[in-house]
Amino acid sequence: MTLFDGVYPFYPQQRKAAVFDISTIIVIVVFLTLACSFLLITPGIRGRARLYWTLRVLLSLFVGMVIVVVQFTGDWETGWVQANTSYKSFSPVQVNVDVGLHIGLAGVNVTLRGNPVTQINETINYNEHFPWSFGADYEHSYSQGLQKGLPSPILYVAEKFSRQSPCAVHRQYRIAGHYASATLWVAFCTWIISNILLSMPVLVYGGYMFLLTGAFVIFSLLSFSTVRNSPMCPIQIGTRTLHVAYGASFWLVLAIGLLCFVVGITIVAMHHLNLDLLKTFFDLREDKAEENKEMPGVFINPYFVDKGLSPQPPAINSI
């Protein structure tokens, strides 16, 4: 096997690591735009109501943003290992690399980064995505990786999640990710309904919907956790073993689920213990004069009261 301009013939192009996911950026930008739009209203709100409004808007938008963003993140499970391993097939050359595995709801990302990045006259910095969501063909993506001549560590890790692999984890991850994603979309719908109810004089039902949102978020975690019921095949990179653990997205979703429970329980409890304080926080408290239908005071001229007379309307002179 010979070199052509410093690149092996079966590796015609050098891949670059994917730093940002476009879908994630779009979702974050949309929710930040909504937050800025709502915050523009705050100068017209007086007193403590301004603080309450800001807190409600930012907290609610944060919950909704996380529920949507984690659909596209790839760090529900992550793992890293540093090892000396062969870089390409049929080559005895060893390189020192960091191999990362990032598992999301829709697929798996395999990262390969050299230590240093430039070795054997090549830049070793890869991030390859292999989708397994419904409508995507994992085997086709893996075949494309073989045709492109991806480095051996990436193909080795990706092969562990294929259908033909004896590890037999492809079906578990695919189904678990599908049901976790579907449950999160249901949680997003209940989040929208809870915000609608909290803007109306039915605050307790908004609290119930927040509890339901938290329940669906926790159900999504339980759905994804079912993959741990089947043993994971060891992923051997050189002399080291790559282990995976729950990543940032998993723990962030757990925190959001618990936050929804806290908010929902607080709203329901305040509805039964101190309804006036709850209405004040949500800016739904009516003025007491309007509640009691009180009439404004009437002022009477004491002169007419003493004389027993009533004021006469001015006379109109006829022409």
PDB file of C-alpha atoms in Angstrom:
ATOM      1  CA  MET A   1       0.000   0.000   0.000  1.00  0.00           C
ATOM      2  CA  THR A   2       1.597   3.270  -1.113  1.00  0.00           C
ATOM      3  CA  LEU A   3       1.013   6.894  -0.254  1.00  0.00           C
ATOM      4  CA  PHE A   4      -0.412   9.533  -2.585  1.00  0.00           C
ATOM      5  CA  ASP A   5       0.178  13.090  -1.373  1.00  0.00           C
ATOM      6  CA  GLY A   6       0.569  11.813   2.159  1.00  0.00           C
ATOM      7  CA  VAL A   7      -2.783   9.959   2.197  1.00  0.00           C
ATOM      8  CA  TYR A   8      -3.425   6.248   1.842  1.00  0.00           C
ATOM      9  CA  PRO A   9      -5.358   5.419  -1.360  1.00  0.00           C
ATOM     10  CA  PHE A  10      -8.308   3.913   0.522  1.00  0.00           C
ATOM     11  CA  TYR A  11      -8.625   7.061   2.647  1.00  0.00           C
ATOM     12  CA  PRO A  12      -9.139   9.822   0.056  1.00  0.00           C
ATOM     13  CA  GLN A  13     -10.464  12.473   2.473  1.00  0.00           C
ATOM     14  CA  GLN A  14      -9.687  13.485   6.032  1.00  0.00           C
ATOM     15  CA  ARG A  15     -12.677  13.807   8.290  1.00  0.00           C
ATOM     16  CA  LYS A  16     -13.232  16.623  10.776  1.00  0.00           C
ATOM     17  CA  ALA A  17     -14.855  16.257  14.155  1.00  0.00           C
ATOM     18  CA  ALA A  18     -18.442  17.452  14.414  1.00  0.00           C
ATOM     19  CA  VAL A  19     -18.405  20.112  17.131  1.00  0.00           C
ATOM     20  CA  PHE A  20     -22.042  21.279  17.148  1.00  0.00           C
ATOM     21  CA  ASP A  21     -25.270  19.605  16.159  1.00  0.00           C
ATOM     22  CA  ILE A  22     -27.359  21.859  13.923  1.00  0.00           C
ATOM     23  CA  SER A  23     -30.693  20.666  15.343  1.00  0.00           C
ATOM     24  CA  THR A  24     -29.558  21.434  18.887  1.00  0.00           C
ATOM     25  CA  ILE A  25     -28.431  24.929  17.911  1.00  0.00           C
ATOM     26  CA  ILE A  26     -31.751  25.642  16.174  1.00  0.00           C
ATOM     27  CA  VAL A  27     -33.783  24.580  19.220  1.00  0.00           C
ATOM     28  CA  ILE A  28     -31.655  26.668  21.586  1.00  0.00           C
ATOM     29  CA  VAL A  29     -31.903  29.725  19.325  1.00  0.00           C
ATOM     30  CA  VAL A  30     -35.702  29.385  19.106  1.00  0.00           C
ATOM     31  CA  PHE A  31     -36.150  29.206  22.882  1.00  0.00           C
ATOM     32  CA  LEU A  32     -33.685  32.045  23.479  1.00  0.00           C
ATOM     33  CA  THR A  33     -35.659  34.157  21.019  1.00  0.00           C
ATOM     34  CA  LEU A  34     -38.869  33.400  22.903  1.00  0.00           C
ATOM     35  CA  ALA A  35     -37.186  34.273  26.200  1.00  0.00           C
ATOM     36  CA  CYS A  36     -35.946  37.614  24.861  1.00  0.00           C
ATOM     37  CA  SER A  37     -39.378  38.385  23.435  1.00  0.00           C
ATOM     38  CA  PHE A  38     -41.078  37.765  26.770  1.00  0.00           C
ATOM     39  CA  LEU A  39     -38.439  39.706  28.690  1.00  0.00           C
ATOM     40  CA  LEU A  40     -39.078  42.756  26.529  1.00  0.00           C
ATOM     41  CA  ILE A  41     -42.450  43.019  28.266  1.00  0.00           C
ATOM     42  CA  THR A  42     -40.970  43.246  31.772  1.00  0.00           C
ATOM     43  CA  PRO A  43     -40.341  47.043  31.743  1.00  0.00           C
ATOM     44  CA  GLY A  44     -44.108  47.548  31.525  1.00  0.00           C
ATOM     45  CA  ILE A  45     -44.787  45.447  34.632  1.00  0.00           C
ATOM     46  CA  ARG A  46     -44.704  47.182  38.002  1.00  0.00           C
ATOM     47  CA  GLY A  47     -43.586  46.054  41.431  1.00  0.00           C
ATOM     48  CA  ARG A  48     -42.951  42.484  42.434  1.00  0.00           C
ATOM     49  CA  ALA A  49     -45.032  41.250  39.524  1.00  0.00           C
ATOM     50  CA  ARG A  50     -42.022  41.942  37.297  1.00  0.00           C
ATOM     51  CA  LEU A  51     -39.842  39.557  39.303  1.00  0.00           C
ATOM     52  CA  TYR A  52     -42.563  36.905  39.398  1.00  0.00           C
ATOM     53  CA  TRP A  53     -43.128  37.209  35.631  1.00  0.00           C
ATOM     54  CA  THR A  54     -39.404  36.862  34.850  1.00  0.00           C
ATOM     55  CA  LEU A  55     -39.033  33.837  37.122  1.00  0.00           C
ATOM     56  CA  ARG A  56     -42.063  32.075  35.634  1.00  0.00           C
ATOM     57  CA  VAL A  57     -41.031  32.697  32.028  1.00  0.00           C
ATOM     58  CA  LEU A  58     -37.376  31.672  32.397  1.00  0.00           C
ATOM     59  CA  LEU A  59     -38.167  28.566  34.437  1.00  0.00           C
ATOM     60  CA  SER A  60     -40.874  27.380  32.075  1.00  0.00           C
ATOM     61  CA  LEU A  61     -38.840  28.014  28.924  1.00  0.00           C
ATOM     62  CA  PHE A  62     -35.837  26.224  30.429  1.00  0.00           C
ATOM     63  CA  VAL A  63     -37.935  23.126  31.097  1.00  0.00           C
ATOM     64  CA  GLY A  64     -39.371  23.137  27.576  1.00  0.00           C
ATOM     65  CA  MET A  65     -35.977  23.724  25.975  1.00  0.00           C
ATOM     66  CA  VAL A  66     -34.351  20.813  27.788  1.00  0.00           C
ATOM     67  CA  ILE A  67     -37.195  18.441  26.869  1.00  0.00           C
ATOM     68  CA  VAL A  68     -36.693  19.232  23.173  1.00  0.00           C
ATOM     69  CA  VAL A  69     -32.896  19.592  23.091  1.00  0.00           C
ATOM     70  CA  VAL A  70     -32.147  16.180  24.596  1.00  0.00           C
ATOM     71  CA  GLN A  71     -33.952  14.601  21.658  1.00  0.00           C
ATOM     72  CA  PHE A  72     -30.958  15.545  19.485  1.00  0.00           C
ATOM     73  CA  THR A  73     -28.035  15.256  21.884  1.00  0.00           C
ATOM     74  CA  GLY A  74     -25.698  12.294  21.713  1.00  0.00           C
ATOM     75  CA  ASP A  75     -24.497  11.994  25.300  1.00  0.00           C
ATOM     76  CA  TRP A  76     -27.142   9.943  27.075  1.00  0.00           C
ATOM     77  CA  GLU A  77     -24.327   7.442  27.596  1.00  0.00           C
ATOM     78  CA  THR A  78     -20.666   8.294  27.147  1.00  0.00           C
ATOM     79  CA  GLY A  79     -17.296   6.664  27.523  1.00  0.00           C
ATOM     80  CA  TRP A  80     -13.653   7.507  26.820  1.00  0.00           C
ATOM     81  CA  VAL A  81     -10.460   5.501  26.739  1.00  0.00           C
ATOM     82  CA  GLN A  82      -6.854   6.293  25.799  1.00  0.00           C
ATOM     83  CA  ALA A  83      -4.886   3.488  24.221  1.00  0.00           C
ATOM     84  CA  ASN A  84      -2.259   2.497  21.677  1.00  0.00           C
ATOM     85  CA  THR A  85      -3.948   0.766  18.760  1.00  0.00           C
ATOM     86  CA  SER A  86      -3.648   0.154  15.035  1.00  0.00           C
ATOM     87  CA  TYR A  87      -4.905   3.058  12.964  1.00  0.00           C
ATOM     88  CA  LYS A  88      -5.733   1.356   9.671  1.00  0.00           C
ATOM     89  CA  SER A  89      -6.456  -2.132   8.474  1.00  0.00           C
ATOM     90  CA  PHE A  90      -3.569  -4.284   7.281  1.00  0.00           C
ATOM     91  CA  SER A  91      -1.085  -1.832   8.789  1.00  0.00           C
ATOM     92  CA  PRO A  92       1.198  -2.619  11.769  1.00  0.00           C
ATOM     93  CA  VAL A  93       1.525   1.103  12.627  1.00  0.00           C
ATOM     94  CA  GLN A  94       0.374   1.910  16.161  1.00  0.00           C
ATOM     95  CA  VAL A  95      -0.971   5.330  17.222  1.00  0.00           C
ATOM     96  CA  ASN A  96      -1.840   6.805  20.596  1.00  0.00           C
ATOM     97  CA  VAL A  97      -5.477   7.957  20.481  1.00  0.00           C
ATOM     98  CA  ASP A  98      -8.470   8.863  22.611  1.00  0.00           C
ATOM     99  CA  VAL A  99     -11.540   6.868  21.604  1.00  0.00           C
ATOM    100  CA  GLY A 100     -14.912   8.223  22.657  1.00  0.00           C
ATOM    101  CA  LEU A 101     -18.338   6.609  22.487  1.00  0.00           C
ATOM    102  CA  HIS A 102     -21.439   8.841  22.706  1.00  0.00           C
ATOM    103  CA  ILE A 103     -24.842   7.162  22.641  1.00  0.00           C
ATOM    104  CA  GLY A 104     -28.022   9.154  22.021  1.00  0.00           C
ATOM    105  CA  LEU A 105     -31.655   8.393  21.385  1.00  0.00           C
ATOM    106  CA  ALA A 106     -31.221   8.400  17.602  1.00  0.00           C
ATOM    107  CA  GLY A 107     -27.819   6.817  17.148  1.00  0.00           C
ATOM    108  CA  VAL A 108     -24.217   6.529  18.236  1.00  0.00           C
ATOM    109  CA  ASN A 109     -21.227   8.828  17.720  1.00  0.00           C
ATOM    110  CA  VAL A 110     -17.685   7.471  17.701  1.00  0.00           C
ATOM    111  CA  THR A 111     -14.885   9.973  18.288  1.00  0.00           C
ATOM    112  CA  LEU A 112     -11.228   9.364  17.493  1.00  0.00           C
ATOM    113  CA  ARG A 113      -8.625  11.956  18.487  1.00  0.00           C
ATOM    114  CA  GLY A 114      -4.884  11.494  18.298  1.00  0.00           C
ATOM    115  CA  ASN A 115      -2.368  12.269  21.054  1.00  0.00           C
ATOM    116  CA  PRO A 116      -0.960  14.388  19.486  1.00  0.00           C
ATOM    117  CA  VAL A 117      -3.519  15.113  16.768  1.00  0.00           C
ATOM    118  CA  THR A 118      -0.940  14.883  13.982  1.00  0.00           C
ATOM    119  CA  GLN A 119       0.651  11.433  13.717  1.00  0.00           C
ATOM    120  CA  ILE A 120       2.042   9.366  10.834  1.00  0.00           C
ATOM    121  CA  ASN A 121       1.649  12.423   8.585  1.00  0.00           C
ATOM    122  CA  GLU A 122      -2.128  12.567   9.169  1.00  0.00           C
ATOM    123  CA  THR A 123      -4.536  14.584  11.266  1.00  0.00           C
ATOM    124  CA  ILE A 124      -6.352  12.127  13.523  1.00  0.00           C
ATOM    125  CA  ASN A 125      -9.541  13.934  14.508  1.00  0.00           C
ATOM    126  CA  TYR A 126     -12.779  12.109  13.658  1.00  0.00           C
ATOM    127  CA  ASN A 127     -16.378  12.114  14.782  1.00  0.00           C
ATOM    128  CA  GLU A 128     -18.662   9.701  12.949  1.00  0.00           C
ATOM    129  CA  HIS A 129     -22.405   9.321  13.465  1.00  0.00           C
ATOM    130  CA  PHE A 130     -24.253   6.034  12.885  1.00  0.00           C
ATOM    131  CA  PRO A 131     -28.060   6.471  13.215  1.00  0.00           C
ATOM    132  CA  TRP A 132     -30.450   3.751  14.313  1.00  0.00           C
ATOM    133  CA  SER A 133     -33.695   5.730  14.612  1.00  0.00           C
ATOM    134  CA  PHE A 134     -36.778   4.526  12.734  1.00  0.00           C
ATOM    135  CA  GLY A 135     -36.390   5.493   9.106  1.00  0.00           C
ATOM    136  CA  ALA A 136     -32.573   5.345   9.281  1.00  0.00           C
ATOM    137  CA  ASP A 137     -30.430   2.437   8.093  1.00  0.00           C
ATOM    138  CA  TYR A 138     -27.582   1.696  10.492  1.00  0.00           C
ATOM    139  CA  GLU A 139     -26.129  -0.995   8.265  1.00  0.00           C
ATOM    140  CA  HIS A 140     -26.021   1.409   5.314  1.00  0.00           C
ATOM    141  CA  SER A 141     -24.136   3.985   7.397  1.00  0.00           C
ATOM    142  CA  TYR A 142     -21.707   1.313   8.528  1.00  0.00           C
ATOM    143  CA  SER A 143     -21.185   0.170   4.930  1.00  0.00           C
ATOM    144  CA  GLN A 144     -20.482   3.745   3.889  1.00  0.00           C
ATOM    145  CA  GLY A 145     -17.868   3.925   6.624  1.00  0.00           C
ATOM    146  CA  LEU A 146     -16.208   0.828   5.215  1.00  0.00           C
ATOM    147  CA  GLN A 147     -16.227   2.310   1.713  1.00  0.00           C
ATOM    148  CA  LYS A 148     -14.727   5.588   2.948  1.00  0.00           C
ATOM    149  CA  GLY A 149     -11.998   3.689   4.712  1.00  0.00           C
ATOM    150  CA  LEU A 150     -12.587   4.998   8.194  1.00  0.00           C
ATOM    151  CA  PRO A 151      -9.926   4.193  10.806  1.00  0.00           C
ATOM    152  CA  SER A 152     -10.080   0.760  12.365  1.00  0.00           C
ATOM    153  CA  PRO A 153     -11.025   1.875  15.931  1.00  0.00           C
ATOM    154  CA  ILE A 154     -14.139   3.684  14.629  1.00  0.00           C
ATOM    155  CA  LEU A 155     -15.269   0.714  12.549  1.00  0.00           C
ATOM    156  CA  TYR A 156     -14.560  -1.685  15.403  1.00  0.00           C
ATOM    157  CA  VAL A 157     -16.724   0.277  17.869  1.00  0.00           C
ATOM    158  CA  ALA A 158     -19.490   0.855  15.308  1.00  0.00           C
ATOM    159  CA  GLU A 159     -19.559  -2.855  14.481  1.00  0.00           C
ATOM    160  CA  LYS A 160     -20.452  -3.643  18.108  1.00  0.00           C
ATOM    161  CA  PHE A 161     -23.832  -1.908  17.588  1.00  0.00           C
ATOM    162  CA  SER A 162     -24.707  -3.461  14.230  1.00  0.00           C
ATOM    163  CA  ARG A 163     -27.414  -6.061  13.723  1.00  0.00           C
ATOM    164  CA  GLN A 164     -24.907  -8.780  12.797  1.00  0.00           C
ATOM    165  CA  SER A 165     -22.848  -8.222  15.933  1.00  0.00           C
ATOM    166  CA  PRO A 166     -22.913 -11.048  18.495  1.00  0.00           C
ATOM    167  CA  CYS A 167     -23.361  -8.360  21.172  1.00  0.00           C
ATOM    168  CA  ALA A 168     -27.045  -8.074  20.105  1.00  0.00           C
ATOM    169  CA  VAL A 169     -27.502  -4.581  21.560  1.00  0.00           C
ATOM    170  CA  HIS A 170     -28.678  -2.867  18.373  1.00  0.00           C
ATOM    171  CA  ARG A 171     -32.349  -3.766  18.851  1.00  0.00           C
ATOM    172  CA  GLN A 172     -32.358  -2.851  22.555  1.00  0.00           C
ATOM    173  CA  TYR A 173     -30.857   0.598  22.013  1.00  0.00           C
ATOM    174  CA  ARG A 174     -33.034   1.286  18.981  1.00  0.00           C
ATOM    175  CA  ILE A 175     -36.329   0.449  20.703  1.00  0.00           C
ATOM    176  CA  ALA A 176     -35.342   2.069  24.006  1.00  0.00           C
ATOM    177  CA  GLY A 177     -34.348   5.282  22.232  1.00  0.00           C
ATOM    178  CA  HIS A 178     -37.574   5.287  20.215  1.00  0.00           C
ATOM    179  CA  TYR A 179     -39.851   4.956  23.257  1.00  0.00           C
ATOM    180  CA  ALA A 180     -37.813   7.447  25.294  1.00  0.00           C
ATOM    181  CA  SER A 181     -38.099   9.988  22.472  1.00  0.00           C
ATOM    182  CA  ALA A 182     -41.851   9.415  22.101  1.00  0.00           C
ATOM    183  CA  THR A 183     -42.384   9.820  25.847  1.00  0.00           C
ATOM    184  CA  LEU A 184     -40.426  13.083  25.854  1.00  0.00           C
ATOM    185  CA  TRP A 185     -42.611  14.461  23.048  1.00  0.00           C
ATOM    186  CA  VAL A 186     -45.678  13.637  25.139  1.00  0.00           C
ATOM    187  CA  ALA A 187     -44.028  15.450  28.062  1.00  0.00           C
ATOM    188  CA  PHE A 188     -43.508  18.459  25.783  1.00  0.00           C
ATOM    189  CA  CYS A 189     -47.228  18.480  24.933  1.00  0.00           C
ATOM    190  CA  THR A 190     -48.219  18.339  28.608  1.00  0.00           C
ATOM    191  CA  TRP A 191     -45.735  21.166  29.281  1.00  0.00           C
ATOM    192  CA  ILE A 192     -47.547  23.346  26.724  1.00  0.00           C
ATOM    193  CA  ILE A 193     -50.935  22.525  28.292  1.00  0.00           C
ATOM    194  CA  SER A 194     -49.627  23.311  31.780  1.00  0.00           C
ATOM    195  CA  ASN A 195     -48.468  26.759  30.637  1.00  0.00           C
ATOM    196  CA  ILE A 196     -51.888  27.456  29.121  1.00  0.00           C
ATOM    197  CA  LEU A 197     -53.669  26.436  32.330  1.00  0.00           C
ATOM    198  CA  LEU A 198     -51.325  28.495  34.516  1.00  0.00           C
ATOM    199  CA  SER A 199     -52.260  31.602  32.559  1.00  0.00           C
ATOM    200  CA  MET A 200     -55.928  31.053  33.449  1.00  0.00           C
ATOM    201  CA  PRO A 201     -57.756  31.062  36.818  1.00  0.00           C
ATOM    202  CA  VAL A 202     -57.359  27.265  37.059  1.00  0.00           C
ATOM    203  CA  LEU A 203     -53.915  27.124  38.648  1.00  0.00           C
ATOM    204  CA  VAL A 204     -54.410  23.791  40.387  1.00  0.00           C
ATOM    205  CA  TYR A 205     -54.955  22.033  37.057  1.00  0.00           C
ATOM    206  CA  GLY A 206     -51.761  23.622  35.763  1.00  0.00           C
ATOM    207  CA  GLY A 207     -50.009  22.094  38.768  1.00  0.00           C
ATOM    208  CA  TYR A 208     -51.478  18.690  37.946  1.00  0.00           C
ATOM    209  CA  MET A 209     -50.209  18.997  34.366  1.00  0.00           C
ATOM    210  CA  PHE A 210     -46.735  19.865  35.661  1.00  0.00           C
ATOM    211  CA  LEU A 211     -46.839  16.675  37.739  1.00  0.00           C
ATOM    212  CA  LEU A 212     -47.868  14.757  34.622  1.00  0.00           C
ATOM    213  CA  THR A 213     -45.004  16.365  32.684  1.00  0.00           C
ATOM    214  CA  GLY A 214     -42.539  15.218  35.327  1.00  0.00           C
ATOM    215  CA  ALA A 215     -44.011  11.713  35.229  1.00  0.00           C
ATOM    216  CA  PHE A 216     -43.532  11.413  31.464  1.00  0.00           C
ATOM    217  CA  VAL A 217     -39.972  12.742  31.743  1.00  0.00           C
ATOM    218  CA  ILE A 218     -39.150  10.081  34.333  1.00  0.00           C
ATOM    219  CA  PHE A 219     -40.823   7.426  32.151  1.00  0.00           C
ATOM    220  CA  SER A 220     -38.463   8.386  29.312  1.00  0.00           C
ATOM    221  CA  LEU A 221     -35.488   7.718  31.595  1.00  0.00           C
ATOM    222  CA  LEU A 222     -36.927   4.356  32.581  1.00  0.00           C
ATOM    223  CA  SER A 223     -37.427   3.493  28.914  1.00  0.00           C
ATOM    224  CA  PHE A 224     -33.813   4.290  28.072  1.00  0.00           C
ATOM    225  CA  SER A 225     -32.515   2.491  31.162  1.00  0.00           C
ATOM    226  CA  THR A 226     -33.940  -0.823  29.977  1.00  0.00           C
ATOM    227  CA  VAL A 227     -30.834  -1.297  27.798  1.00  0.00           C
ATOM    228  CA  ARG A 228     -28.880  -1.947  30.981  1.00  0.00           C
ATOM    229  CA  ASN A 229     -30.877  -5.151  31.483  1.00  0.00           C
ATOM    230  CA  SER A 230     -28.805  -6.846  28.752  1.00  0.00           C
ATOM    231  CA  PRO A 231     -25.053  -7.250  29.319  1.00  0.00           C
ATOM    232  CA  MET A 232     -22.811  -5.001  27.236  1.00  0.00           C
ATOM    233  CA  CYS A 233     -20.039  -6.607  25.212  1.00  0.00           C
ATOM    234  CA  PRO A 234     -16.537  -5.470  26.205  1.00  0.00           C
ATOM    235  CA  ILE A 235     -15.114  -2.936  23.769  1.00  0.00           C
ATOM    236  CA  GLN A 236     -11.388  -3.629  23.683  1.00  0.00           C
ATOM    237  CA  ILE A 237      -9.184  -0.851  22.273  1.00  0.00           C
ATOM    238  CA  GLY A 238      -5.638  -2.172  22.252  1.00  0.00           C
ATOM    239  CA  THR A 239      -4.985  -3.313  25.810  1.00  0.00           C
ATOM    240  CA  ARG A 240      -7.624  -1.015  27.309  1.00  0.00           C
ATOM    241  CA  THR A 241     -11.392  -1.500  27.697  1.00  0.00           C
ATOM    242  CA  LEU A 242     -13.929   1.209  26.839  1.00  0.00           C
ATOM    243  CA  HIS A 243     -16.637   1.529  29.493  1.00  0.00           C
ATOM    244  CA  VAL A 244     -19.796   3.648  29.134  1.00  0.00           C
ATOM    245  CA  ALA A 245     -21.828   5.415  31.815  1.00  0.00           C
ATOM    246  CA  TYR A 246     -24.835   7.734  31.886  1.00  0.00           C
ATOM    247  CA  GLY A 247     -23.968  11.078  30.352  1.00  0.00           C
ATOM    248  CA  ALA A 248     -24.937  14.720  30.825  1.00  0.00           C
ATOM    249  CA  SER A 249     -28.238  14.478  28.926  1.00  0.00           C
ATOM    250  CA  PHE A 250     -29.471  11.626  31.122  1.00  0.00           C
ATOM    251  CA  TRP A 251     -28.760  13.485  34.361  1.00  0.00           C
ATOM    252  CA  LEU A 252     -30.142  16.745  32.970  1.00  0.00           C
ATOM    253  CA  VAL A 253     -33.427  15.037  32.079  1.00  0.00           C
ATOM    254  CA  LEU A 254     -33.558  13.531  35.565  1.00  0.00           C
ATOM    255  CA  ALA A 255     -33.091  16.990  37.087  1.00  0.00           C
ATOM    256  CA  ILE A 256     -35.858  18.435  34.904  1.00  0.00           C
ATOM    257  CA  GLY A 257     -38.225  15.634  35.865  1.00  0.00           C
ATOM    258  CA  LEU A 258     -37.621  16.247  39.565  1.00  0.00           C
ATOM    259  CA  LEU A 259     -38.013  20.003  39.022  1.00  0.00           C
ATOM    260  CA  CYS A 260     -41.409  19.448  37.391  1.00  0.00           C
ATOM    261  CA  PHE A 261     -42.479  17.377  40.381  1.00  0.00           C
ATOM    262  CA  VAL A 262     -41.360  20.111  42.803  1.00  0.00           C
ATOM    263  CA  VAL A 263     -43.176  22.837  40.853  1.00  0.00           C
ATOM    264  CA  GLY A 264     -46.343  20.776  40.497  1.00  0.00           C
ATOM    265  CA  ILE A 265     -46.454  19.775  44.165  1.00  0.00           C
ATOM    266  CA  THR A 266     -45.805  23.377  45.224  1.00  0.00           C
ATOM    267  CA  ILE A 267     -48.649  24.733  43.079  1.00  0.00           C
ATOM    268  CA  VAL A 268     -51.134  22.117  44.313  1.00  0.00           C
ATOM    269  CA  ALA A 269     -50.115  22.620  47.939  1.00  0.00           C
ATOM    270  CA  MET A 270     -50.357  26.416  47.698  1.00  0.00           C
ATOM    271  CA  HIS A 271     -53.788  26.101  46.093  1.00  0.00           C
ATOM    272  CA  HIS A 272     -55.076  24.366  49.222  1.00  0.00           C
ATOM    273  CA  LEU A 273     -53.027  26.278  51.812  1.00  0.00           C
ATOM    274  CA  ASN A 274     -52.726  29.861  50.564  1.00  0.00           C
ATOM    275  CA  LEU A 275     -54.653  30.553  47.378  1.00  0.00           C
ATOM    276  CA  ASP A 276     -54.226  34.345  47.618  1.00  0.00           C
ATOM    277  CA  LEU A 277     -50.429  34.041  47.642  1.00  0.00           C
ATOM    278  CA  LEU A 278     -50.566  31.689  44.662  1.00  0.00           C
ATOM    279  CA  LYS A 279     -52.759  34.104  42.698  1.00  0.00           C
ATOM    280  CA  THR A 280     -50.408  36.938  43.567  1.00  0.00           C
ATOM    281  CA  PHE A 281     -47.419  35.020  42.208  1.00  0.00           C
ATOM    282  CA  PHE A 282     -49.229  34.285  38.952  1.00  0.00           C
ATOM    283  CA  ASP A 283     -50.653  37.842  38.796  1.00  0.00           C
ATOM    284  CA  LEU A 284     -54.249  36.587  38.841  1.00  0.00           C
ATOM    285  CA  ARG A 285     -55.450  38.237  42.064  1.00  0.00           C
ATOM    286  CA  GLU A 286     -58.469  40.480  41.540  1.00  0.00           C
ATOM    287  CA  ASP A 287     -58.981  43.769  43.329  1.00  0.00           C
ATOM    288  CA  LYS A 288     -61.060  43.423  46.497  1.00  0.00           C
ATOM    289  CA  ALA A 289     -63.397  46.173  45.400  1.00  0.00           C
ATOM    290  CA  GLU A 290     -64.175  44.224  42.251  1.00  0.00           C
ATOM    291  CA  GLU A 291     -64.544  40.951  44.152  1.00  0.00           C
ATOM    292  CA  ASN A 292     -67.048  42.396  46.645  1.00  0.00           C
ATOM    293  CA  LYS A 293     -68.775  44.579  44.057  1.00  0.00           C
ATOM    294  CA  GLU A 294     -68.468  47.595  46.373  1.00  0.00           C
ATOM    295  CA  MET A 295     -69.870  50.883  45.193  1.00  0.00           C
ATOM    296  CA  PRO A 296     -67.650  53.960  45.382  1.00  0.00           C
ATOM    297  CA  GLY A 297     -68.463  56.575  48.048  1.00  0.00           C
ATOM    298  CA  VAL A 298     -71.118  59.260  47.314  1.00  0.00           C
ATOM    299  CA  PHE A 299     -70.514  62.843  48.413  1.00  0.00           C
ATOM    300  CA  ILE A 300     -73.596  64.966  49.324  1.00  0.00           C
ATOM    301  CA  ASN A 301     -73.667  68.695  49.763  1.00  0.00           C
ATOM    302  CA  PRO A 302     -74.588  69.306  53.460  1.00  0.00           C
ATOM    303  CA  TYR A 303     -76.434  72.539  52.568  1.00  0.00           C
ATOM    304  CA  PHE A 304     -79.128  70.645  50.713  1.00  0.00           C
ATOM    305  CA  VAL A 305     -79.301  68.029  53.467  1.00  0.00           C
ATOM    306  CA  ASP A 306     -79.980  70.674  56.126  1.00  0.00           C
ATOM    307  CA  LYS A 307     -82.573  72.528  54.063  1.00  0.00           C
ATOM    308  CA  GLY A 308     -84.226  69.347  52.915  1.00  0.00           C
ATOM    309  CA  LEU A 309     -83.854  70.603  49.404  1.00  0.00           C
ATOM    310  CA  SER A 310     -82.476  68.975  46.336  1.00  0.00           C
ATOM    311  CA  PRO A 311     -80.418  70.861  43.792  1.00  0.00           C
ATOM    312  CA  GLN A 312     -82.448  72.167  40.903  1.00  0.00           C
ATOM    313  CA  PRO A 313     -81.233  71.854  37.384  1.00  0.00           C
ATOM    314  CA  PRO A 314     -80.340  75.184  35.711  1.00  0.00           C
ATOM    315  CA  ALA A 315     -83.205  76.872  33.927  1.00  0.00           C
ATOM    316  CA  ILE A 316     -83.102  77.081  30.199  1.00  0.00           C
ATOM    317  CA  ASN A 317     -84.223  80.429  28.848  1.00  0.00           C
ATOM    318  CA  SER A 318     -86.462  80.186  25.908  1.00  0.00           C
ATOM    319  CA  ILE A 319     -85.877  82.510  23.021  1.00  0.00           C
TER     320      ILE A 319
END
